[in-house]
């Protein structure tokens, strides 16, 4: 029988259609902002991802931020951990510490390269890659030993997941890699943002491995400008022309922009639910958390 | 081959010395056009009468060649030796001569010498070669994150995020090569966490051991 240590995993395991969202701690010692976002999202998503130095920018520690959010907002977290910034010693001690702080879901991340970040002279670590990290955590949980086989005192009860990219071109090496992560012990996959339903479908079909649960990443844009920026400036992600056009027509009217997003993504979610074995969606936004609640509200009917 | 580049502010380093002996390298630095006859000559012209002598040693990283060609009478009067060779050569010379050494080059990487003056990094001397498993393409030196289970999410249209998408993603190259060789099964295997202790301490070996 599958051992379940978190609400997130329980929901996945019950075959509920699951919603998660994402919060980004910043270069700040002020936690009010992230706690408030978490409080807003709490009644809509089952858990929230907490990013770990995204885009190689040095921000508040994701484990500490996850702990604060769980404690102050009562929201379960999926704590990101990148292998870019710490070697296996630090990864092991962070897993031990994260568990003690009540964190029950970890998402293993490779991490954007240091040269792309806000301290580009930093030495990138990558002692382990994300697959090896997943395998290590798996053994810490299942066998109670660290990477070198040293015994851990006490039990670690948490879940480990991985990232996948349905936009990858070519897709095949990405699929091989995701399958290896699953083989290593990843229990769930959360994907990069996808706008194109077919890409999401194909990704899910190709993985074709026993659960893990796949959550497709989506990104409602709060303006035409944002959608256009993603389309043109974020490599590998294209934004459908119809969606962009609708945003362009709604430009300047907040309610209309909301409507466009609610309609577009509700439709996509319904399709995913109906035609794929996706376990849920992971909704990411930038300064647009309200839409997460609105979309989920609208598609509630398809949840069970 | 050890790939080098002349320090952009090389002259600043020798500013305070009036008796300089210049040593070039007949191997790698000659190929890189950073420390061959030509470059030694050119620098010697610039430094003028502050130069008391110059020589290009066949390979200054090899003590045998230093013993053979670098006679103390040549450099004895020098305040400093300007080494136009890689960091290995510069250190070998420093130890051999016991003189103040000015490394005139930045040592960049171990690389392939391509056509048209192009050099490509191909190995980091990791001490545990896995080329056989990766279709002859080294992920340690050619993947910016030295991943053993790539590609990462930074691959877009076969290119790597780190070069602003101008360079090939090593893991796409590996994937294509393995496929071509009919060795897809390599792509299904998890490559385990590796032992970095091979390069986390100064290397030293003795022939025959
Ligand atoms: S795996 Fe790469 S870095 Fe290691 S020895 Fe082989 S070529 Fe060199
Ligand atoms: S894009 Fe490819 S080469 Fe670049 S870091 Fe990722 S796996 Fe390595």
Coordinates of C-alpha atoms and ligand atoms in Angstrom, one line a residue:
Chain A
X1 CA 0.0 0.0 0.0
X2 CA 1.2 3.4 -0.8
X3 CA 2.4 5.4 2.1
X4 CA 0.9 8.9 2.2
X5 CA 2.4 11.7 4.1
X6 CA 0.8 14.9 2.7
X7 CA -2.6 16.3 1.8
X8 CA -1.3 16.8 -1.7
X9 CA -0.4 13.2 -2.2
X10 CA -3.6 12.1 -0.6
X11 CA -5.6 14.1 -3.1
X12 CA -3.6 12.7 -6.0
X13 CA -4.0 9.2 -4.7
X14 CA -7.7 9.7 -4.5
X15 CA -7.8 10.5 -8.1
X16 CA -9.1 14.0 -7.4
X17 CA -8.3 16.6 -10.0
X18 CA -5.7 18.6 -8.1
X19 CA -4.8 22.3 -8.3
X20 CA -1.5 23.7 -7.1
X21 CA -0.1 27.2 -7.4
X22 CA 3.3 28.8 -6.9
X23 CA 4.7 31.5 -4.6
X24 CA 8.1 33.1 -5.1
X25 CA 10.0 34.3 -2.0
X26 CA 12.1 37.4 -3.0
X27 CA 15.3 39.1 -1.9
X28 CA 13.6 40.3 1.3
X29 CA 13.4 39.6 5.0
X30 CA 9.7 40.5 4.9
X31 CA 7.4 37.5 4.8
X32 CA 4.1 39.3 5.0
X33 CA 3.7 39.4 1.2
X34 CA 4.1 35.6 0.6
X35 CA 2.0 34.8 3.7
X36 CA -0.8 37.0 2.3
X37 CA -0.7 35.4 -1.1
X38 CA -0.8 31.9 0.6
X39 CA -3.9 33.0 2.6
X40 CA -5.6 34.1 -0.5
X41 CA -4.9 30.8 -2.4
X42 CA -5.5 28.6 0.5
X43 CA -9.1 27.7 -0.1
X44 CA -8.6 27.0 -3.7
X45 CA -5.4 25.0 -4.1
X46 CA -4.4 21.9 -2.2
X47 CA -0.8 23.0 -1.9
X48 CA 1.5 25.7 -3.1
X49 CA 5.0 25.4 -4.6
X50 CA 7.6 27.6 -3.0
X51 CA 10.4 28.4 -5.4
X52 CA 14.1 28.0 -4.7
X53 CA 16.2 30.8 -6.1
X54 CA 14.3 30.8 -9.4
X55 CA 16.3 32.0 -12.5
X56 CA 19.4 31.7 -10.3
X57 CA 18.4 34.8 -8.3
X58 CA 19.4 34.6 -4.7
X59 CA 16.2 35.0 -2.7
X60 CA 14.9 33.9 0.7
X61 CA 15.5 30.2 1.5
X62 CA 12.7 28.1 0.1
X63 CA 12.6 25.7 3.1
X64 CA 12.2 28.6 5.6
X65 CA 9.6 30.3 3.4
X66 CA 7.7 27.0 3.1
X67 CA 7.8 26.5 6.9
X68 CA 6.5 30.1 7.5
X69 CA 3.7 29.7 4.9
X70 CA 2.6 26.4 6.4
X71 CA 2.6 27.8 9.9
X72 CA 1.2 31.3 9.3
X73 CA -1.2 30.6 6.4
X74 CA -2.0 27.0 7.1
X75 CA -1.2 26.1 3.5
X76 CA 0.6 22.9 2.6
X77 CA 3.7 23.5 0.5
X78 CA 5.7 21.8 -2.2
X79 CA 9.2 23.0 -1.4
X80 CA 11.5 23.4 -4.4
X81 CA 15.1 22.3 -3.9
X82 CA 17.6 23.0 -6.7
X83 CA 20.9 21.0 -7.0
X84 CA 22.6 24.1 -8.4
X85 CA 23.4 25.7 -5.1
X86 CA 24.5 22.9 -2.8
X87 CA 26.4 19.7 -2.8
X88 CA 25.1 16.4 -1.5
X89 CA 26.1 17.2 2.1
X90 CA 24.0 20.3 2.0
X91 CA 21.1 18.5 0.2
X92 CA 21.0 15.8 2.8
X93 CA 21.1 18.2 5.8
X94 CA 18.4 20.3 4.1
X95 CA 16.1 17.3 3.6
X96 CA 16.5 16.4 7.3
X97 CA 15.8 19.9 8.4
X98 CA 12.9 20.4 6.0
X99 CA 11.2 17.3 7.3
X100 CA 11.7 18.4 10.9
X101 CA 10.1 21.8 9.9
X102 CA 7.0 19.9 8.7
X103 CA 7.6 20.0 5.0
X104 CA 6.1 16.9 3.3
X105 CA 6.5 17.5 -0.4
X106 CA 9.8 18.3 -2.2
X107 CA 10.2 19.2 -5.9
X108 CA 13.6 18.4 -7.2
X109 CA 14.9 21.1 -9.6
X110 CA 18.1 21.3 -11.6
X111 CA 18.0 25.1 -11.5
X112 CA 18.8 27.7 -14.2
X113 CA 22.5 28.1 -14.6
X114 CA 24.3 30.6 -12.3
X115 CA 25.4 32.8 -15.2
X116 CA 21.7 33.6 -15.9
X117 CA 21.1 34.9 -12.4
X118 CA 21.7 38.0 -10.3
X119 CA 25.1 36.9 -9.0
X120 CA 26.4 35.5 -12.3
X121 CA 30.0 35.0 -11.0
X122 CA 28.8 32.3 -8.6
X123 CA 30.3 28.8 -8.8
X124 CA 27.5 26.4 -9.9
X125 CA 27.5 23.2 -7.9
X126 CA 25.6 20.4 -9.6
X127 CA 27.3 17.8 -7.5
X128 CA 24.2 15.7 -8.1
X129 CA 21.8 16.2 -10.9
X130 CA 18.1 16.2 -10.2
X131 CA 17.7 12.5 -11.1
X132 CA 20.4 11.5 -8.7
X133 CA 18.9 13.8 -6.1
X134 CA 15.5 12.2 -6.4
X135 CA 17.1 8.8 -6.0
X136 CA 18.9 9.9 -2.9
X137 CA 15.8 11.3 -1.3
X138 CA 13.9 8.1 -2.2
X139 CA 16.5 6.0 -0.3
X140 CA 16.5 8.5 2.6
X141 CA 12.7 7.9 2.9
X142 CA 12.4 4.3 2.0
X143 CA 15.6 2.8 3.5
X144 CA 16.6 5.4 6.1
X145 CA 20.1 5.9 4.6
X146 CA 21.9 8.8 2.9
X147 CA 23.7 8.6 -0.4
X148 CA 26.7 6.9 0.9
X149 CA 24.6 4.4 2.9
X150 CA 25.0 6.1 6.3
X151 CA 22.1 5.4 8.6
X152 CA 19.7 8.2 9.4
X153 CA 18.3 8.2 12.9
X154 CA 14.5 8.3 12.7
X155 CA 12.1 8.2 9.7
X156 CA 11.6 10.7 7.0
X157 CA 8.1 10.9 5.7
X158 CA 7.8 13.0 2.6
X159 CA 7.1 12.9 -1.1
X160 CA 9.5 13.8 -3.9
X161 CA 8.5 15.0 -7.3
X162 CA 10.2 16.2 -10.5
X163 CA 9.8 18.7 -13.3
X164 CA 9.1 17.9 -16.9
X165 CA 9.0 20.1 -20.0
X166 CA 6.3 19.3 -22.6
X167 CA 7.7 22.2 -24.8
X168 CA 11.1 20.4 -25.2
X169 CA 12.2 20.2 -28.8
X170 CA 13.3 17.5 -29.5
X171 CA 10.9 15.9 -27.0
X172 CA 12.3 12.4 -27.0
X173 CA 15.5 13.1 -24.9
X174 CA 13.3 15.0 -22.4
X175 CA 10.9 12.0 -22.2
X176 CA 13.8 9.6 -21.6
X177 CA 15.0 11.9 -18.8
X178 CA 11.5 12.2 -17.2
X179 CA 11.2 8.4 -17.3
X180 CA 14.6 8.1 -15.6
X181 CA 13.4 10.5 -12.9
X182 CA 10.3 8.3 -12.4
X183 CA 12.5 5.3 -12.2
X184 CA 14.6 7.1 -9.6
X185 CA 11.5 7.4 -7.5
X186 CA 9.7 10.7 -8.4
X187 CA 6.1 10.3 -7.3
X188 CA 4.7 13.3 -9.2
X189 CA 5.6 15.5 -12.1
X190 CA 4.8 19.2 -12.4
X191 CA 5.4 20.6 -15.8
X192 CA 6.7 23.9 -17.3
X193 CA 4.0 26.2 -18.5
X194 CA 2.2 25.0 -21.6
X195 CA -0.5 26.9 -23.5
X196 CA -0.9 24.3 -26.1
X197 CA -3.2 21.4 -25.2
X198 CA -1.7 19.1 -27.7
X199 CA 1.7 19.5 -26.3
X200 CA 0.4 18.6 -22.9
X201 CA -1.4 15.6 -24.3
X202 CA 1.6 14.3 -26.1
X203 CA 3.9 14.7 -23.1
X204 CA 1.5 12.8 -20.9
X205 CA 1.1 10.0 -23.4
X206 CA 4.8 9.7 -24.1
X207 CA 5.8 9.4 -20.5
X208 CA 3.5 6.4 -20.3
X209 CA 4.9 5.2 -17.0
X210 CA 3.0 4.1 -14.0
X211 CA 1.8 6.9 -11.8
X212 CA 3.5 9.4 -11.1
X213 CA 0.8 11.9 -11.2
X214 CA 1.3 14.6 -13.8
X215 CA 0.3 18.2 -13.1
X216 CA 0.3 20.4 -16.2
X217 CA 1.7 23.9 -15.7
X218 CA -0.4 26.8 -17.0
X219 CA 0.2 30.5 -16.9
X220 CA -2.7 33.0 -17.2
X221 CA -1.3 36.3 -18.4
X222 CA -2.5 39.5 -16.8
X223 CA -2.1 41.5 -20.0
X224 CA -1.5 41.3 -23.7
X225 CA 2.0 42.6 -23.2
X226 CA 2.8 39.7 -20.8
X227 CA 1.6 37.1 -23.3
X228 CA 3.5 38.8 -26.1
X229 CA 6.6 38.9 -24.0
X230 CA 6.4 35.2 -23.2
X231 CA 5.7 34.3 -26.8
X232 CA 8.6 36.3 -28.1
X233 CA 11.2 36.4 -25.3
X234 CA 10.8 33.2 -23.4
X235 CA 12.6 30.6 -25.4
X236 CA 10.7 27.4 -26.2
X237 CA 7.2 28.6 -25.2
X238 CA 4.8 29.8 -27.8
X239 CA 1.5 31.5 -26.9
X240 CA -1.4 30.7 -29.3
X241 CA -2.4 33.6 -31.5
X242 CA -6.1 33.4 -30.6
X243 CA -5.5 33.7 -26.9
X244 CA -3.1 36.7 -27.5
X245 CA -5.7 38.3 -29.8
X246 CA -8.4 38.0 -27.2
X247 CA -6.1 39.6 -24.6
X248 CA -5.3 42.4 -27.0
X249 CA -8.9 43.2 -27.4
X250 CA -9.5 43.1 -23.7
X251 CA -6.4 45.3 -23.0
X252 CA -7.1 48.0 -20.4
X253 CA -10.2 46.3 -19.0
X254 CA -9.2 44.2 -16.0
X255 CA -12.6 42.3 -15.9
X256 CA -12.4 41.5 -19.6
X257 CA -8.8 40.2 -19.2
X258 CA -10.0 38.0 -16.3
X259 CA -12.9 36.7 -18.5
X260 CA -10.5 35.8 -21.3
X261 CA -8.3 33.9 -18.9
X262 CA -11.2 32.2 -17.1
X263 CA -12.6 31.0 -20.4
X264 CA -9.4 30.0 -22.1
X265 CA -7.9 28.0 -19.2
X266 CA -11.2 26.5 -17.9
X267 CA -11.6 25.1 -21.4
X268 CA -8.1 23.8 -21.4
X269 CA -8.5 22.2 -17.9
X270 CA -11.8 20.6 -18.8
X271 CA -10.2 19.1 -21.9
X272 CA -7.2 17.9 -19.9
X273 CA -9.5 16.3 -17.4
X274 CA -11.7 14.7 -20.1
X275 CA -9.1 13.5 -22.6
X276 CA -5.9 12.8 -20.7
X277 CA -4.7 11.1 -17.5
X278 CA -3.4 14.4 -16.1
X279 CA -3.9 14.5 -12.4
X280 CA -4.3 18.3 -12.2
X281 CA -2.9 21.6 -13.1
X282 CA -0.2 23.8 -11.6
X283 CA -1.2 27.4 -12.0
X284 CA 1.6 30.0 -12.1
X285 CA 1.1 33.7 -12.3
X286 CA 3.0 36.9 -11.9
X287 CA 1.2 39.4 -9.6
X288 CA -2.1 37.9 -10.7
X289 CA -3.0 35.4 -7.9
X290 CA -6.7 36.4 -8.0
X291 CA -7.1 34.7 -11.3
X292 CA -6.0 31.4 -9.8
X293 CA -9.0 31.5 -7.5
X294 CA -11.3 32.6 -10.3
X295 CA -10.3 29.9 -12.7
X296 CA -10.6 27.2 -10.0
X297 CA -13.9 28.5 -8.9
X298 CA -15.2 28.3 -12.5
X299 CA -14.0 24.7 -13.1
X300 CA -15.0 23.4 -9.7
X301 CA -17.7 21.4 -11.3
X302 CA -15.2 19.1 -12.9
X303 CA -13.5 18.3 -9.6
X304 CA -14.6 15.4 -7.5
Chain B
X1 CA 45.8 20.7 -26.1
X2 CA 45.9 23.4 -23.3
X3 CA 44.1 26.5 -24.6
X4 CA 45.3 29.9 -23.5
X5 CA 44.7 33.5 -24.1
X6 CA 47.0 36.4 -23.5
X7 CA 46.0 38.5 -20.5
X8 CA 44.4 41.6 -21.8
X9 CA 46.3 43.8 -19.3
X10 CA 49.5 41.8 -19.6
X11 CA 51.7 44.9 -19.7
X12 CA 50.4 46.1 -16.3
X13 CA 51.8 43.0 -14.6
X14 CA 55.4 43.7 -15.9
X15 CA 55.2 47.5 -15.3
X16 CA 57.4 47.4 -12.2
X17 CA 60.1 45.2 -13.5
X18 CA 63.2 46.4 -15.4
X19 CA 65.0 43.1 -16.1
X20 CA 62.6 40.6 -17.7
X21 CA 63.3 37.2 -19.2
X22 CA 60.6 35.9 -21.5
X23 CA 59.8 32.3 -22.0
X24 CA 57.5 31.0 -24.6
X25 CA 56.1 27.5 -25.3
X26 CA 56.7 25.5 -28.5
X27 CA 53.6 23.4 -28.2
X28 CA 50.2 24.5 -27.0
X29 CA 50.9 28.2 -26.7
X30 CA 52.4 28.2 -30.2
X31 CA 49.3 26.7 -31.6
X32 CA 47.1 29.1 -29.7
X33 CA 49.3 32.0 -31.0
X34 CA 49.8 33.2 -27.4
X35 CA 53.3 32.2 -26.6
X36 CA 55.1 31.1 -29.8
X37 CA 58.2 32.6 -31.4
X38 CA 56.0 35.4 -32.9
X39 CA 54.4 36.4 -29.7
X40 CA 57.6 36.3 -27.7
X41 CA 59.2 38.5 -30.3
X42 CA 56.4 41.0 -30.4
X43 CA 56.3 41.4 -26.6
X44 CA 60.1 41.7 -26.5
X45 CA 59.8 44.6 -29.0
X46 CA 57.2 46.3 -26.8
X47 CA 59.2 45.9 -23.6
X48 CA 62.4 47.0 -25.4
X49 CA 65.6 47.1 -23.4
X50 CA 63.9 45.9 -20.2
X51 CA 64.2 42.5 -21.7
X52 CA 67.4 40.7 -20.9
X53 CA 66.7 37.6 -22.9
X54 CA 64.1 35.3 -24.4
X55 CA 63.6 31.7 -25.4
X56 CA 60.9 29.4 -26.6
X57 CA 61.1 26.0 -24.9
X58 CA 59.7 23.0 -26.6
X59 CA 57.4 22.3 -23.7
X60 CA 58.0 24.3 -20.5
X61 CA 55.7 22.1 -18.6
X62 CA 58.2 19.3 -18.9
X63 CA 61.2 19.5 -16.5
X64 CA 63.3 17.5 -18.9
X65 CA 63.1 20.2 -21.5
X66 CA 63.8 22.9 -19.0
X67 CA 66.9 21.1 -17.9
X68 CA 68.0 20.7 -21.4
X69 CA 67.4 24.3 -22.7
X70 CA 66.9 26.7 -19.8
X71 CA 70.4 27.2 -18.6
X72 CA 70.7 29.4 -15.5
X73 CA 73.2 31.7 -17.3
X74 CA 70.3 32.8 -19.6
X75 CA 68.0 34.1 -16.9
X76 CA 70.2 34.6 -13.8
X77 CA 70.2 38.4 -14.0
X78 CA 66.4 38.7 -14.4
X79 CA 64.1 40.3 -11.8
X80 CA 61.2 38.4 -13.2
X81 CA 60.3 35.8 -15.8
X82 CA 57.4 36.4 -18.1
X83 CA 55.9 33.0 -18.9
X84 CA 53.9 32.9 -22.1
X85 CA 52.6 29.4 -21.5
X86 CA 49.8 27.7 -19.6
X87 CA 49.6 27.7 -15.8
X88 CA 51.3 24.3 -15.7
X89 CA 54.3 25.6 -17.6
X90 CA 54.4 28.8 -15.6
X91 CA 54.6 26.8 -12.3
X92 CA 57.1 24.4 -13.6
X93 CA 59.3 27.2 -14.7
X94 CA 58.8 29.0 -11.3
X95 CA 59.9 26.0 -9.4
X96 CA 62.8 25.2 -11.7
X97 CA 64.2 28.8 -11.7
X98 CA 63.2 30.0 -8.3
X99 CA 62.5 33.3 -9.9
X100 CA 59.5 35.7 -9.7
X101 CA 57.1 34.5 -12.3
X102 CA 54.6 36.6 -14.2
X103 CA 52.0 34.4 -16.0
X104 CA 51.3 36.3 -19.1
X105 CA 48.5 34.0 -20.3
X106 CA 45.1 33.0 -18.9
X107 CA 44.7 29.2 -19.1
X108 CA 41.2 28.6 -20.4
X109 CA 40.6 24.9 -21.0
X110 CA 41.7 21.6 -22.5
X111 CA 40.4 21.6 -26.0
X112 CA 40.2 20.3 -29.4
X113 CA 42.0 22.4 -32.1
X114 CA 39.4 22.9 -34.8
X115 CA 39.7 24.5 -38.1
X116 CA 39.9 28.3 -38.7
X117 CA 41.5 29.1 -35.3
X118 CA 38.6 27.6 -33.3
X119 CA 39.1 25.7 -30.1
X120 CA 36.5 23.7 -28.3
X121 CA 36.6 22.5 -24.7
X122 CA 36.3 18.7 -24.6
X123 CA 37.5 17.4 -21.3
X124 CA 37.8 18.5 -17.6
X125 CA 40.1 15.6 -16.6
X126 CA 37.5 14.3 -14.2
X127 CA 39.4 11.2 -13.5
X128 CA 36.6 8.7 -14.3
X129 CA 36.0 8.8 -18.0
X130 CA 32.5 7.9 -19.1
X131 CA 32.8 8.7 -22.8
X132 CA 31.9 5.1 -23.6
X133 CA 28.5 5.5 -22.0
X134 CA 27.7 8.8 -23.7
X135 CA 28.5 8.0 -27.3
X136 CA 31.9 9.7 -27.1
X137 CA 30.6 13.1 -26.1
X138 CA 31.7 14.4 -22.7
X139 CA 28.9 15.8 -20.5
X140 CA 31.3 16.8 -17.8
X141 CA 32.9 19.4 -19.9
X142 CA 30.3 20.1 -22.6
X143 CA 27.1 20.3 -20.5
X144 CA 27.3 23.6 -18.6
X145 CA 25.8 21.8 -15.6
X146 CA 27.9 18.7 -16.0
X147 CA 24.7 16.6 -15.7
X148 CA 24.9 12.9 -16.1
X149 CA 21.1 12.6 -16.7
X150 CA 20.3 15.3 -19.1
X151 CA 19.0 17.3 -20.9
X152 CA 17.8 19.9 -18.4
X153 CA 14.9 22.2 -18.9
X154 CA 17.2 24.8 -20.3
X155 CA 17.4 23.0 -23.7
X156 CA 15.5 24.8 -26.4
X157 CA 15.5 23.7 -30.0
X158 CA 18.7 21.6 -29.3
X159 CA 20.5 24.6 -27.9
X160 CA 21.7 25.3 -24.3
X161 CA 20.4 28.2 -22.2
X162 CA 23.9 29.0 -20.9
X163 CA 25.3 30.2 -24.2
X164 CA 22.1 32.2 -24.8
X165 CA 21.1 29.4 -27.1
X166 CA 24.0 29.6 -29.4
X167 CA 25.8 26.4 -28.4
X168 CA 24.5 22.8 -28.9
X169 CA 23.0 21.1 -25.8
X170 CA 25.5 18.3 -25.0
X171 CA 22.7 16.0 -24.0
X172 CA 20.9 16.4 -27.3
X173 CA 24.2 15.6 -29.0
X174 CA 24.6 12.5 -26.8
X175 CA 21.0 11.5 -27.4
X176 CA 21.4 11.7 -31.2
X177 CA 24.8 9.9 -31.2
X178 CA 23.5 7.1 -29.0
X179 CA 20.5 6.7 -31.2
X180 CA 22.6 6.6 -34.3
X181 CA 24.8 3.9 -32.7
X182 CA 21.7 1.9 -31.8
X183 CA 22.5 2.3 -28.1
X184 CA 19.2 3.8 -26.9
X185 CA 19.4 1.5 -23.9
X186 CA 22.0 3.9 -22.5
X187 CA 19.3 6.5 -22.4
X188 CA 17.1 4.3 -20.2
X189 CA 19.7 3.9 -17.5
X190 CA 20.1 6.2 -14.6
X191 CA 23.7 7.3 -14.3
X192 CA 24.4 7.2 -10.6
X193 CA 25.9 10.0 -8.5
X194 CA 29.5 10.1 -9.3
X195 CA 32.6 10.2 -7.2
X196 CA 34.0 13.7 -7.3
X197 CA 36.8 12.8 -4.9
X198 CA 38.9 12.0 -8.0
X199 CA 39.2 15.8 -8.6
X200 CA 38.7 17.3 -5.2
X201 CA 42.4 16.9 -4.2
X202 CA 45.7 17.6 -6.0
X203 CA 46.5 14.9 -8.5
X204 CA 49.8 13.1 -8.4
X205 CA 50.9 9.8 -9.9
X206 CA 54.1 7.9 -10.5
X207 CA 54.7 6.0 -13.7
X208 CA 54.7 2.3 -13.1
X209 CA 52.7 2.5 -9.8
Ligands
LIG1 S1 34.3 12.0 -18.9 FE1 34.8 13.9 -19.9 S2 36.0 15.1 -18.3 FE2 36.0 13.0 -17.6 S3 37.9 12.1 -18.5 FE3 36.2 11.7 -20.0 S4 36.3 13.4 -21.4 FE4 37.5 14.0 -19.6
LIG2 S1 20.8 22.7 -21.9 FE1 21.9 20.8 -22.3 S2 24.1 21.4 -22.2 FE2 22.9 23.1 -21.4 S3 23.0 22.7 -19.2 FE3 21.1 21.8 -19.9 S4 21.6 19.7 -20.4 FE4 23.5 20.8 -20.1

